[in-house]
Every structure is written in structure tokens, then in C-alpha cells.
Short mmCIF file of C-alpha atoms in Angstrom, two decimals:
data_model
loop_
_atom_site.label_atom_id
_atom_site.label_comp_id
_atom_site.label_asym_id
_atom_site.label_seq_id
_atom_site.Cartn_x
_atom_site.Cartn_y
_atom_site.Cartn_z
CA UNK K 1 0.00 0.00 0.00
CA UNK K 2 1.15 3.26 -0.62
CA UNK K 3 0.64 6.44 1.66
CA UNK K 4 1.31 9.92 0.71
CA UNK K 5 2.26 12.20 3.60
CA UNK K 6 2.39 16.47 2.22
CA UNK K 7 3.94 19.59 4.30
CA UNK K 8 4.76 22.85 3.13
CA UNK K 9 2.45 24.43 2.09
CA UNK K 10 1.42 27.90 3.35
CA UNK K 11 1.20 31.41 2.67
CA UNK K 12 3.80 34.13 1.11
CA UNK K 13 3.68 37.13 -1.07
CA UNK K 14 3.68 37.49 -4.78
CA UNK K 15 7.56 37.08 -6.14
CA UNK K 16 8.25 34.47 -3.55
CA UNK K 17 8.88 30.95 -3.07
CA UNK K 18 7.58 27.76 -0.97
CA UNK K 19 8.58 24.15 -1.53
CA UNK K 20 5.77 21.51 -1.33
CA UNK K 21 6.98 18.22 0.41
CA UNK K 22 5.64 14.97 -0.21
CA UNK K 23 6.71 11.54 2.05
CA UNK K 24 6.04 8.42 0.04
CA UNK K 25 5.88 5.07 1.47
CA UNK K 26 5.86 2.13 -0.82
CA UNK K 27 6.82 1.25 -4.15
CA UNK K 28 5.77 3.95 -7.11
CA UNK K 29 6.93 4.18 -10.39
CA UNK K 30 5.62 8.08 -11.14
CA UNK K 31 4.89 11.02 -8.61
CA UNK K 32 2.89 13.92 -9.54
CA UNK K 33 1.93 17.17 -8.09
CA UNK K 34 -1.41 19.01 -8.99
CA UNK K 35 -3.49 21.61 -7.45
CA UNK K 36 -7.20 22.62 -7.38
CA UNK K 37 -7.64 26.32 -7.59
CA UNK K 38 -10.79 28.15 -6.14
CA UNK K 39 -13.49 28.02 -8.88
CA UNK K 40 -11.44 25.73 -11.55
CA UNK K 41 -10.61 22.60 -12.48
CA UNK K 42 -7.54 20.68 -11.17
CA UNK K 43 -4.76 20.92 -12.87
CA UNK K 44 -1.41 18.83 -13.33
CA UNK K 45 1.81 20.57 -12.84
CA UNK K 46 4.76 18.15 -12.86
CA UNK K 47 5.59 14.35 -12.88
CA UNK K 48 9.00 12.49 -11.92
CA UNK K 49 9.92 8.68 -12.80
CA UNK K 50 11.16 6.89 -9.51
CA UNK K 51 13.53 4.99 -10.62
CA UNK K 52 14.92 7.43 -13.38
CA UNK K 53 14.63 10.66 -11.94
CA UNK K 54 13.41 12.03 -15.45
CA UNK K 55 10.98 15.21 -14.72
CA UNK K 56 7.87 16.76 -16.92
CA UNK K 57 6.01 19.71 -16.61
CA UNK K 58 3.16 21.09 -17.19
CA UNK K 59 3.62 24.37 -19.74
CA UNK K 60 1.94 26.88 -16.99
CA UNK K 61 5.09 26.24 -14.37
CA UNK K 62 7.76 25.10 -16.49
CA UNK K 63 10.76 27.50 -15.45
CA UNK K 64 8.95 28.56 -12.44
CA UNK K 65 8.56 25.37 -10.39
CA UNK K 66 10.97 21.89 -10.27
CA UNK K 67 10.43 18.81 -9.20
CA UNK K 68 12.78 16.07 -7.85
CA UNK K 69 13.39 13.60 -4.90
CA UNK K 70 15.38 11.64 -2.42
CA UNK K 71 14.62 8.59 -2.92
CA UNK K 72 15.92 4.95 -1.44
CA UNK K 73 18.30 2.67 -2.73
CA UNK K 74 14.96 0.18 -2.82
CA UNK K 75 12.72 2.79 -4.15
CA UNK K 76 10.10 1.66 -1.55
CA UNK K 77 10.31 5.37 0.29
CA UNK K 78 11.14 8.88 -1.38
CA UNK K 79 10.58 12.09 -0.59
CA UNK K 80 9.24 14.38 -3.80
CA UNK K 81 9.50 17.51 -3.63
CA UNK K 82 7.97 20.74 -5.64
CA UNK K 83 10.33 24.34 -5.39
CA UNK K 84 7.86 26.77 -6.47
CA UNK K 85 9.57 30.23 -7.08
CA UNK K 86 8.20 33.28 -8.58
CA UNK K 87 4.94 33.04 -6.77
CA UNK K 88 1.90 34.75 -8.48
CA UNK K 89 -1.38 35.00 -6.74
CA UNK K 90 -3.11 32.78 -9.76
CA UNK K 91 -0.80 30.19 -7.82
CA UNK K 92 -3.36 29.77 -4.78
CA UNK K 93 -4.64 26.59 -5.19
CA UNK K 94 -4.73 23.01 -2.93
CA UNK K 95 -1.91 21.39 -3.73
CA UNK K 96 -2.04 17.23 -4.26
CA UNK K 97 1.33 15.42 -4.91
CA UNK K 98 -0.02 11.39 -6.25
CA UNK K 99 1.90 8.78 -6.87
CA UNK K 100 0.82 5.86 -9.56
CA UNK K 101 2.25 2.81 -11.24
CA UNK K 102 2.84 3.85 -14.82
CA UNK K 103 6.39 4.45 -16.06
CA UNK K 104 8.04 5.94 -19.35
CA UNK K 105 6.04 8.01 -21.03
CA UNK K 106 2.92 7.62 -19.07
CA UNK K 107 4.73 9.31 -15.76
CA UNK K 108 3.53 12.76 -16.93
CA UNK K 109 1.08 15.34 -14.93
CA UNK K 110 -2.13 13.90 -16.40
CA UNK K 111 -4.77 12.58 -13.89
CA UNK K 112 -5.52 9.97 -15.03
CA UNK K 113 -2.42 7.70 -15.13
CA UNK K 114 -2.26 8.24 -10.93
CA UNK K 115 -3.98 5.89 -8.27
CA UNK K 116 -3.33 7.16 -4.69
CA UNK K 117 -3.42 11.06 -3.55
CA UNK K 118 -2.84 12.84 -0.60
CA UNK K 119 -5.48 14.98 1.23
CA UNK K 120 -3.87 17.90 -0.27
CA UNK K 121 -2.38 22.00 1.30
CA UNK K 122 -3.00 24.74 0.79
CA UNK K 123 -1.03 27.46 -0.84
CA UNK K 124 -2.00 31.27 -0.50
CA UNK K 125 -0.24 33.75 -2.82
CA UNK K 126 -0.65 37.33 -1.87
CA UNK K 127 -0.57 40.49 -4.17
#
């Protein structure tokens, strides 16, 4: 079974940074982040391969945000994180990192190729 455990998030002003954390326990092949702004529909932001380390992002943050890890030698715990720099109030959103099974070119920042999600936190950009 695998359990998603997020910290980090929070509140800063326009122009600044935050960086999402995400504990993973178990085995994973791909780890995502997303968020869910007010009023809109959720959005995928950036995807890692496990074992590779190879990163994709979503046009809207590439640049801006990066994702990577720490991950053990038997891939069975990372931690995933999200730097998020340049902060623009359109950034407020809940933030979900999810973790699925699909490798290669399937471990990108679409929905759909993700099983298990965190309960999500909150980021708050002010102007």
C-alpha cells in the first residue's frame, strides 16, 4: 500500500517561493503534483519517474517550479519535492502530490495515469 504524507504548504507574497513536500511510502513508479484552484478545475503541474529521476512539466510552471526527490536505494520510500519560485497570486490553489504505477512516457502530470493522492495544502499567494 502506498501512503502519501504532504507539508509545506502555506502562505507568502507574490515574487516568492515555498517548496511543497511529499513523504512516500511504498513502491511507485511516477509522482505527480497538482493543485485545485478556487473556482477551476484541477490541474497537473509536474511528474518524476522513480527509478529514473526524469521530470515533466506542465507548460503553466515550467521554469517557475521543479520537481525532484530523495529517494531509497529500494525505491520503496522517497521524498518528492515541488520548489515553487516566482509566486503569483493565480498560484493559490490546494496542492495534491499522487503517486501511480505507470512508467516511461505515461509518468507525466495527467490525472488519469495516478492511483493514490494525498489529502492535499494549501497554498496562498498574496498580491
Amino acid at each position: 500500500q502506498v501512503q502519501l504524507v504532504p507539508s509545506g504548504g502555506g502562505s507568502v507574497e507574490a515574487g516568492g517561493s515555498l517548496r511543497l513536500s511529499c513523504e512516500v511510502s511504498g513502491y511507485t513508479s511516477c509522482v505527480g503534483w497538482f493543485r485545485l484552484p478556487p473556482g477551476k478545475e484541477r490541474e497537473g503541474l509536474a511528474s518524476i519517474l522513480s527509478r529514473e529521476g526524469i521530470a515533466n512539466y506542465a507548460a503553466s510552471v515550467e521554469g517557475r517550479f521543479t520537481i525532484s526527490q530523495d529517494i531509497s536505494q529500494d525505491y520503496r520510500k522517497a521524498t518528492v519535492y515541488l520548489q515553487m519560485n516566482s509566486l503569483k497570486p493565480e498560484d493559490t490553489a490546494t496542492y495534491y502530490c499522487a503517486a501511480g504505477w505507470y512508467g516511461g512516457d505515461r509518468c507525466r502530470p495527467r490525472e488519469r495515469e495516478f492511483v493514490y493522492w494525498d489529502q492535499g495544502t494549501q497554498v496562498t499567494v498574496s498580491s
